[in-house]
């Protein structure tokens, strides 16, 4: 995950941001959560984690069956952020150029020449809807954009607008017409979040308040400048050495060859998490701490975000599928097995 902007209000090394900085930033971040909760009923954990991911400048993969509100969630987020928004529907016939844009022969003052026409990826918030219905070749068109915030077409590299975030939706791979995302692409998502079915009370509220299923369009509570200021505050949230050590040991324990790996990891995991996973956990834990009004990251912040950042990054053995085990199960096993304070220290 690559930072998109330099810190706007970071503190000296080891110093904590004062309440005069933390509290207004927390209020702004909470306004995003409140705005999403007003659109998406009965999913408070989901909306909170989406905001955490945005504050950490990460991409989000939303998985769930059709009709659960994934698209409405992303559209509402774009409106709340007050940023440019584009939606791209992924289909089997979609081509890489439909994502990045391409050159067309046009008449200009210099005569006929090839002119680049930007694709929908040139925006601030990109909704990649049903991303796993397109071919792997088309999916790969987003790899450079998601990691480096730029696009290369015919050897020429163009930077994307800042900030830039991809929020992708996908159907469960058991459904027809889906292609599993390759590990290289999954690793570029900060979080993979599962969108759950609504309960009875939530359904009653939906049919009562949402005639025809139409969600209200929320008003912007931020803009690019104020979001950049929030990024700066997140960068200034302090990560204590003890918490950083636990975070590192968690990621190391996802590898089956690690002496700290729990038995479940040794049995079901082929490849553990990459260094990008550790970076993702650290940045999202900072954002989670800010949303809680804290100037420093605690063990509870790491625990809240780790499974969302790790589960999709673990490559499982075929035995895992036979036994009904998931990457999230393995991540939770690691969180339960690795102690917060390293043995022999304290």
XYZ file of C-alpha atoms in Angstrom:
346
model
C 0.000 0.000 0.000
C 1.608 3.250 -1.119
C 0.944 6.567 0.674
C -0.812 9.036 -1.620
C 0.033 12.281 0.155
C 2.729 13.377 2.606
C 1.730 13.752 6.256
C -0.146 16.995 6.779
C 0.113 17.228 10.568
C 2.441 14.560 11.894
C 4.065 14.818 15.308
C 7.730 14.482 16.303
C 8.980 10.914 16.672
C 7.478 9.358 19.804
C 5.266 12.386 20.635
C 1.492 12.060 20.932
C -0.869 14.312 19.035
C -2.754 16.636 21.415
C -6.523 16.422 21.991
C -6.923 19.668 20.042
C -5.840 17.725 16.936
C -7.313 14.305 17.698
C -10.825 15.347 18.703
C -11.771 17.400 15.606
C -10.291 14.701 13.378
C -12.244 12.014 15.202
C -15.452 14.012 14.758
C -14.836 14.306 11.010
C -14.095 10.611 10.686
C -17.169 9.713 12.729
C -19.312 11.853 10.424
C -18.361 9.477 7.617
C -19.428 6.469 9.687
C -22.700 8.143 10.649
C -23.405 9.031 7.026
C -22.875 5.439 5.890
C -25.003 4.089 8.741
C -27.848 6.326 7.554
C -27.711 4.634 4.139
C -26.752 1.050 5.022
C -28.873 -0.309 7.852
C -27.745 -2.972 10.314
C -24.070 -3.172 9.251
C -22.183 -0.993 11.797
C -19.003 -3.082 11.741
C -18.907 -3.007 7.941
C -19.344 0.756 7.648
C -16.740 1.390 10.347
C -14.151 -0.801 8.632
C -14.790 0.859 5.261
C -14.058 4.259 6.813
C -10.942 2.866 8.524
C -9.691 1.596 5.156
C -10.279 4.966 3.470
C -8.430 6.804 6.253
C -5.559 4.324 5.854
C -5.505 5.077 2.104
C -6.248 1.475 1.198
C -8.423 -0.343 -1.310
C -11.389 -2.436 -0.185
C -12.869 -5.662 -1.544
C -16.514 -6.217 -0.587
C -17.834 -9.743 -0.986
C -21.440 -10.799 -0.735
C -24.420 -12.103 -2.640
C -26.243 -9.747 -5.036
C -28.722 -7.336 -3.496
C -27.051 -6.785 -0.115
C -26.217 -3.101 -0.676
C -22.541 -3.277 -1.673
C -22.946 -0.839 -4.542
C -25.085 1.566 -2.504
C -22.422 1.575 0.204
C -19.702 2.672 -2.219
C -21.895 5.298 -3.874
C -22.804 6.735 -0.479
C -19.147 6.872 0.529
C -18.222 8.805 -2.614
C -20.975 11.352 -1.947
C -19.885 11.771 1.670
C -16.266 12.319 0.657
C -17.237 14.930 -1.911
C -14.831 13.448 -4.455
C -15.071 12.545 -8.124
C -16.647 9.116 -8.504
C -16.878 6.630 -11.348
C -18.482 3.207 -11.541
C -17.199 0.476 -13.836
C -19.286 -2.644 -14.320
C -16.990 -5.621 -14.852
C -18.276 -8.134 -17.404
C -16.652 -11.044 -19.279
C -16.244 -8.940 -22.444
C -14.625 -5.954 -20.681
C -11.132 -5.154 -22.040
C -8.119 -3.629 -20.236
C -8.469 -0.473 -22.348
C -12.016 -0.058 -21.053
C -10.450 0.415 -17.613
C -7.322 2.460 -18.300
C -8.358 4.283 -21.448
C -6.467 4.284 -24.724
C -5.352 6.167 -27.801
C -7.578 7.143 -30.690
C -6.608 8.617 -34.051
C -7.928 12.179 -34.275
C -7.548 15.280 -36.396
C -5.627 17.960 -34.495
C -3.802 21.205 -35.321
C -0.734 19.042 -35.968
C -2.647 16.771 -38.308
C -3.737 13.240 -37.609
C -2.280 12.005 -34.349
C -2.987 9.509 -31.594
C -4.754 11.182 -28.664
C -5.095 9.498 -25.263
C -8.601 9.289 -23.833
C -8.580 8.563 -20.086
C -10.614 5.616 -18.876
C -12.823 5.483 -15.778
C -9.805 4.700 -13.591
C -8.930 8.403 -13.778
C -11.037 9.435 -10.805
C -10.821 9.694 -7.013
C -13.201 6.909 -6.018
C -13.563 3.975 -8.404
C -16.270 1.382 -7.915
C -15.134 -1.823 -9.615
C -18.502 -3.545 -9.568
C -18.498 -7.363 -9.672
C -14.769 -7.343 -10.374
C -14.558 -11.129 -10.488
C -16.884 -11.363 -13.508
C -14.165 -9.995 -15.808
C -11.285 -12.038 -17.165
C -7.942 -12.105 -15.293
C -6.400 -10.039 -18.120
C -8.867 -7.226 -17.487
C -8.570 -7.536 -13.707
C -4.818 -7.035 -14.062
C -5.392 -3.610 -15.616
C -5.984 -2.324 -12.090
C -2.778 -3.709 -10.547
C -0.559 -0.688 -11.185
C -3.343 1.749 -10.365
C -4.135 0.124 -7.015
C -0.536 -0.017 -5.826
C 1.268 2.890 -7.465
C -1.642 5.224 -8.222
C -0.635 5.515 -11.867
C -1.406 3.912 -15.238
C 0.950 2.947 -18.059
C -0.471 2.677 -21.582
C 1.783 2.064 -24.608
C 4.857 2.815 -22.528
C 3.623 6.187 -21.264
C 2.887 6.533 -17.546
C 0.205 8.889 -16.247
C -0.483 9.661 -12.604
C -4.004 9.234 -11.285
C -5.898 11.977 -9.436
C -5.235 12.133 -5.716
C -6.604 10.818 -3.491
C -7.398 7.569 -5.284
C -9.137 4.513 -3.881
C -10.653 1.396 -5.418
C -13.681 -0.171 -3.782
C -14.468 -3.410 -5.545
C -17.426 -5.715 -5.110
C -17.381 -9.396 -5.911
C -19.807 -12.264 -5.807
C -18.823 -15.436 -3.971
C -16.737 -17.624 -6.280
C -19.310 -20.399 -5.980
C -21.638 -18.423 -8.258
C -21.587 -18.994 -12.021
C -19.591 -16.692 -14.278
C -16.955 -15.681 -11.736
C -13.164 -15.750 -11.946
C -11.145 -16.025 -8.712
C -8.910 -12.997 -8.184
C -5.185 -13.840 -8.369
C -3.080 -13.519 -5.220
C -1.201 -10.503 -6.618
C -4.468 -8.586 -6.923
C -5.866 -9.704 -3.577
C -2.680 -8.484 -1.909
C -3.412 -4.974 -3.147
C -6.637 -4.770 -1.169
C -6.133 -3.447 2.329
C -9.294 -5.189 3.571
C -11.600 -7.893 2.335
C -14.960 -7.385 4.043
C -17.901 -9.755 4.002
C -21.328 -8.168 3.522
C -23.853 -10.109 5.576
C -27.559 -10.767 5.146
C -29.874 -8.333 6.893
C -31.758 -9.513 9.967
C -35.505 -9.351 10.455
C -35.516 -5.954 12.175
C -33.255 -4.461 9.506
C -35.454 -5.846 6.730
C -38.528 -4.344 8.369
C -36.809 -0.974 8.527
C -35.772 -1.221 4.877
C -39.250 -1.991 3.538
C -40.750 0.718 5.777
C -38.291 3.539 5.044
C -37.012 2.669 1.568
C -39.866 2.722 -0.907
C -38.703 0.904 -4.024
C -35.335 0.267 -2.382
C -34.135 3.792 -3.136
C -31.521 5.009 -0.659
C -31.173 8.741 0.050
C -28.195 10.523 -1.480
C -26.092 11.805 1.430
C -24.539 15.253 1.403
C -20.782 15.664 1.424
C -19.223 15.975 4.872
C -15.624 16.214 3.585
C -13.717 17.369 0.523
C -10.264 16.608 -0.859
C -8.566 19.179 1.375
C -10.197 18.078 4.635
C -9.624 14.418 3.741
C -5.938 15.217 3.204
C -5.845 16.762 6.667
C -7.341 13.562 8.094
C -4.641 11.548 6.343
C -2.055 13.714 8.062
C -3.563 13.103 11.486
C -3.638 9.354 10.860
C 0.058 9.525 9.950
C 0.705 11.222 13.294
C -0.955 8.494 15.419
C 1.833 6.828 17.404
C 2.597 3.111 17.053
C 4.271 1.862 20.273
C 7.143 -0.603 19.980
C 5.291 -3.322 21.908
C 2.298 -3.115 19.562
C 4.556 -3.081 16.497
C 6.307 -6.199 17.817
C 2.994 -8.037 18.234
C 1.900 -6.978 14.772
C 5.122 -8.306 13.253
C 4.874 -11.593 15.158
C 1.277 -12.037 13.981
C 2.291 -11.700 10.320
C 5.304 -13.981 10.775
C 3.114 -16.635 12.395
C 0.937 -16.872 9.269
C 3.775 -18.773 7.566
C 3.629 -22.537 8.158
C 7.418 -22.698 8.573
C 7.388 -20.212 11.458
C 8.008 -21.708 14.921
C 5.196 -19.498 16.234
C 2.630 -20.707 13.678
C -0.383 -22.417 15.289
C -1.220 -25.971 14.268
C -4.060 -24.813 12.008
C -1.647 -22.688 9.949
C 0.847 -25.534 9.634
C -1.922 -27.826 8.448
C -3.855 -25.598 6.047
C -1.707 -22.628 4.885
C 0.669 -22.883 1.921
C 1.949 -19.312 1.907
C 1.603 -16.693 4.624
C 1.158 -12.948 4.540
C 3.484 -10.581 2.686
C 5.214 -7.508 4.171
C 2.422 -5.480 2.556
C 0.055 -7.164 5.013
C 2.071 -5.875 7.980
C 2.043 -2.370 6.502
C -1.709 -2.639 5.946
C -2.351 -3.663 9.541
C -0.160 -0.874 10.913
C -1.832 1.842 8.827
C -5.368 0.627 9.405
C -4.689 0.255 13.151
C -3.644 3.916 13.203
C -6.888 4.862 11.469
C -8.898 2.692 13.871
C -7.223 4.377 16.837
C -8.091 7.823 15.469
C -11.715 6.790 14.998
C -11.673 5.810 18.663
C -10.262 9.213 19.638
C -6.843 7.889 20.656
C -3.424 9.409 19.829
C -1.690 6.017 19.866
C -2.345 2.494 18.600
C -3.331 -0.136 21.153
C -3.426 -3.918 20.988
C -7.202 -3.666 20.607
C -6.817 -1.606 17.419
C -4.574 -4.242 15.852
C -6.958 -6.992 16.911
C -9.907 -5.125 15.361
C -8.350 -4.840 11.893
C -5.899 -7.749 11.584
C -8.271 -10.471 10.402
C -9.738 -8.167 7.720
C -6.221 -7.446 6.423
C -4.869 -10.997 6.657
C -7.629 -13.425 5.683
C -7.568 -12.803 1.926
C -3.757 -12.745 1.785
C -3.228 -16.324 2.968
C -2.880 -18.981 0.276
C -4.563 -22.120 1.626
C -3.879 -25.775 0.912
C -6.529 -27.858 -0.860
C -7.235 -29.561 2.488
C -8.609 -26.290 3.811
C -11.409 -26.271 1.241
C -12.222 -29.919 1.985
C -12.439 -29.164 5.703
C -14.344 -25.898 5.231
C -11.545 -23.668 6.525
C -11.071 -20.087 5.327
C -8.320 -17.509 5.417
C -10.301 -15.629 8.066
C -10.279 -18.788 10.220
C -6.504 -18.964 9.909
C -6.099 -15.282 10.761
C -8.228 -15.705 13.883
C -6.207 -18.776 14.855
C -3.017 -16.720 14.667
C -4.538 -13.877 16.697
C -5.505 -16.389 19.372
C -2.130 -18.120 19.426
C 0.364 -15.221 19.392
C 0.566 -13.470 22.802
C 0.459 -9.693 22.889
C 3.645 -9.503 24.967
C 6.527 -11.618 23.714
C 7.536 -14.382 26.089
C 10.585 -13.423 28.095
C 9.778 -9.717 27.836
C 7.538 -7.533 29.849
